Coordinates of C-alpha atoms in Angstrom, one line a residue:
M1 CA 12.8 -61.3 -66.4
I2 CA 9.5 -61.0 -68.1
G3 CA 7.0 -58.4 -67.1
I4 CA 5.8 -55.0 -68.0
L5 CA 5.0 -52.1 -65.6
A6 CA 1.4 -51.6 -66.6
A7 CA 0.4 -48.1 -67.7
A8 CA -2.4 -46.4 -66.0
V9 CA -4.7 -44.3 -68.3
V10 CA -6.2 -41.2 -66.8
T11 CA -9.2 -40.1 -68.7
A12 CA -10.6 -36.6 -68.4
G13 CA -14.1 -36.7 -66.9
S14 CA -13.7 -40.2 -65.8
G15 CA -15.2 -39.6 -62.4
I16 CA -14.0 -38.5 -59.0
S17 CA -10.3 -39.0 -58.2
A18 CA -8.9 -40.3 -54.9
A19 CA -7.7 -36.8 -54.0
Q20 CA -11.0 -35.3 -54.8
A21 CA -12.9 -37.9 -52.8
E22 CA -10.6 -37.4 -49.8
T23 CA -10.2 -33.7 -49.9
G24 CA -13.1 -32.3 -52.0
R25 CA -10.4 -30.7 -54.2
P26 CA -9.9 -31.4 -57.9
A27 CA -7.5 -34.2 -58.9
A28 CA -3.8 -33.4 -58.7
P29 CA -1.9 -33.4 -62.0
T30 CA 0.3 -36.3 -62.8
K31 CA 3.4 -37.1 -64.9
P32 CA 4.7 -40.5 -66.0
L33 CA 7.2 -42.4 -63.9
V34 CA 9.0 -44.5 -66.6
R35 CA 10.8 -47.8 -66.0
Y36 CA 13.7 -48.5 -68.3
F37 CA 15.8 -51.6 -68.7
D38 CA 19.1 -52.2 -70.6
G39 CA 19.1 -56.0 -70.3
L40 CA 20.9 -56.0 -67.0
K41 CA 20.0 -52.9 -65.0
H42 CA 16.8 -51.0 -64.4
Y43 CA 16.4 -47.2 -64.2
V44 CA 13.2 -45.6 -63.0
T45 CA 12.6 -41.8 -63.4
S46 CA 10.1 -39.1 -64.2
G47 CA 12.9 -37.3 -66.0
G48 CA 14.5 -38.2 -69.4
S49 CA 15.8 -41.5 -70.6
P50 CA 19.0 -42.6 -68.9
G51 CA 20.6 -43.4 -72.3
A52 CA 20.3 -45.1 -75.7
A53 CA 21.1 -48.6 -74.3
Y54 CA 17.9 -48.5 -72.2
R55 CA 14.4 -49.4 -73.5
E56 CA 11.2 -48.3 -71.9
E57 CA 9.3 -51.1 -70.1
G58 CA 6.3 -49.1 -68.9
R59 CA 4.8 -46.1 -67.2
T60 CA 2.7 -45.3 -64.2
P61 CA 1.4 -41.9 -63.1
I62 CA 2.8 -40.1 -60.1
L63 CA 1.6 -36.8 -58.7
T64 CA 3.4 -33.5 -59.6
T65 CA 2.2 -31.6 -56.6
K66 CA 2.2 -32.2 -52.8
T67 CA -1.0 -32.5 -50.9
L68 CA -0.4 -31.9 -47.2
G69 CA -1.2 -34.9 -45.1
L70 CA -1.9 -37.2 -48.1
T71 CA 1.3 -37.4 -50.2
K72 CA 5.1 -37.8 -49.8
A73 CA 7.9 -37.0 -52.1
I74 CA 9.7 -39.8 -54.0
Y75 CA 13.4 -39.4 -54.8
G76 CA 15.7 -41.0 -57.3
C77 CA 19.1 -42.1 -55.9
R78 CA 22.2 -44.0 -57.0
A79 CA 23.5 -46.8 -54.7
G80 CA 27.1 -45.9 -53.9
N81 CA 28.4 -49.4 -53.4
T82 CA 26.9 -50.9 -56.6
E83 CA 27.6 -49.9 -60.2
R84 CA 24.6 -48.4 -62.0
D85 CA 22.0 -49.3 -59.3
Q86 CA 19.5 -46.5 -59.3
F87 CA 16.6 -46.7 -56.8
L88 CA 13.5 -44.8 -55.6
T89 CA 12.9 -43.9 -52.0
G90 CA 10.8 -41.7 -49.8
D91 CA 14.1 -40.6 -48.0
A92 CA 15.7 -37.4 -49.4
G93 CA 18.9 -38.6 -47.7
C94 CA 18.9 -41.6 -50.0
E95 CA 18.8 -44.1 -47.1
N96 CA 22.3 -43.3 -46.1
S97 CA 21.3 -43.1 -42.4
V98 CA 19.4 -46.4 -42.7
H99 CA 22.2 -48.4 -44.3
D100 CA 25.0 -46.4 -42.7
T101 CA 26.9 -46.3 -46.0
G102 CA 26.9 -42.6 -46.7
N103 CA 27.7 -43.5 -50.3
N104 CA 24.3 -43.2 -51.9
T105 CA 23.8 -40.2 -54.1
F106 CA 20.7 -38.0 -54.5
L107 CA 19.8 -37.7 -58.2
R108 CA 16.4 -35.9 -58.3
Q109 CA 13.0 -35.5 -56.8
E110 CA 10.7 -37.6 -59.0
G111 CA 7.3 -36.5 -57.8
Y112 CA 4.8 -37.6 -55.2
L113 CA 2.8 -40.6 -54.1
Y114 CA -0.1 -41.0 -51.7
T115 CA 1.0 -42.2 -48.3
R116 CA -2.0 -44.5 -47.9
Q117 CA -4.4 -46.3 -50.1
L118 CA -7.3 -44.2 -51.1
P119 CA -10.2 -44.9 -53.5
G120 CA -8.9 -45.1 -57.0
T121 CA -5.3 -45.7 -56.1
K122 CA -3.0 -48.7 -56.3
P123 CA 0.3 -49.6 -54.6
L124 CA 3.7 -49.1 -56.2
Y125 CA 6.3 -51.6 -55.0
R126 CA 10.0 -51.2 -54.8
C127 CA 11.7 -54.4 -56.0
Y128 CA 15.3 -55.7 -56.1
V129 CA 17.1 -58.3 -58.2
P130 CA 20.0 -59.6 -56.1
H131 CA 22.0 -61.3 -58.7
T132 CA 22.2 -58.2 -60.9
K133 CA 22.0 -55.7 -58.0
S134 CA 19.2 -53.7 -59.7
H135 CA 16.2 -52.0 -58.2
F136 CA 13.0 -51.3 -60.1
V137 CA 9.3 -50.6 -59.4
S138 CA 6.3 -52.6 -60.2
V139 CA 2.5 -52.4 -59.8
R140 CA 2.5 -56.1 -58.9
G141 CA 3.1 -57.2 -55.3
D142 CA 5.1 -60.2 -56.4
C143 CA 7.5 -57.8 -58.4
E144 CA 6.8 -59.9 -61.5
R145 CA 8.6 -62.8 -60.0
T146 CA 8.8 -66.0 -62.2
P147 CA 9.8 -69.5 -61.2
T148 CA 13.3 -68.8 -62.6
S149 CA 13.8 -65.3 -61.2
N150 CA 15.0 -64.3 -57.8
V151 CA 13.2 -61.0 -57.3
V152 CA 12.6 -59.5 -53.9
A153 CA 9.7 -57.2 -53.1
E154 CA 11.2 -54.7 -50.7
H155 CA 8.2 -52.5 -49.8
I156 CA 5.4 -50.3 -51.0
L157 CA 6.8 -46.9 -52.0
G158 CA 3.3 -45.3 -51.9
Y159 CA 0.1 -45.3 -53.9
F160 CA -0.5 -43.8 -57.3
P161 CA -3.7 -42.6 -59.0
A162 CA -5.1 -45.5 -61.0
A163 CA -8.1 -43.9 -62.7
G164 CA -9.2 -45.9 -65.8
R165 CA -7.3 -49.1 -64.8

């Protein structure tokens, strides 16, 4: 699969952020959400690298603080029925009640995303590659699908601050 999770550059003094426009408060601080790939499986986290076999594919900013009524937490989880399938979700229960598996494992809270599109934000999509059973995220609605790939765009996880993009 070819494609890079495009990095968003946040520049100090670049104008009014989405949070500031919506709430009148200063922009919330961000940290990078990093997408890694080892040739077969993806891993997406705001924490450290998952291991030496993984190479970084790209970064996108996520919020480090909650803004009541505007943001939701994003969690990293491991799919219990699939080897090395790590995914992001807005469900702290790792979607165990949705899929009735009870086997998914909570790994960490990654940060926050806006719940709706605001000025200066862009959607972050959760994607899935069925033949390798690997989840990842993308800033592209087509999940970087190519004519030879079989990638599924599952849903929008939320919206990230895209100042300078």
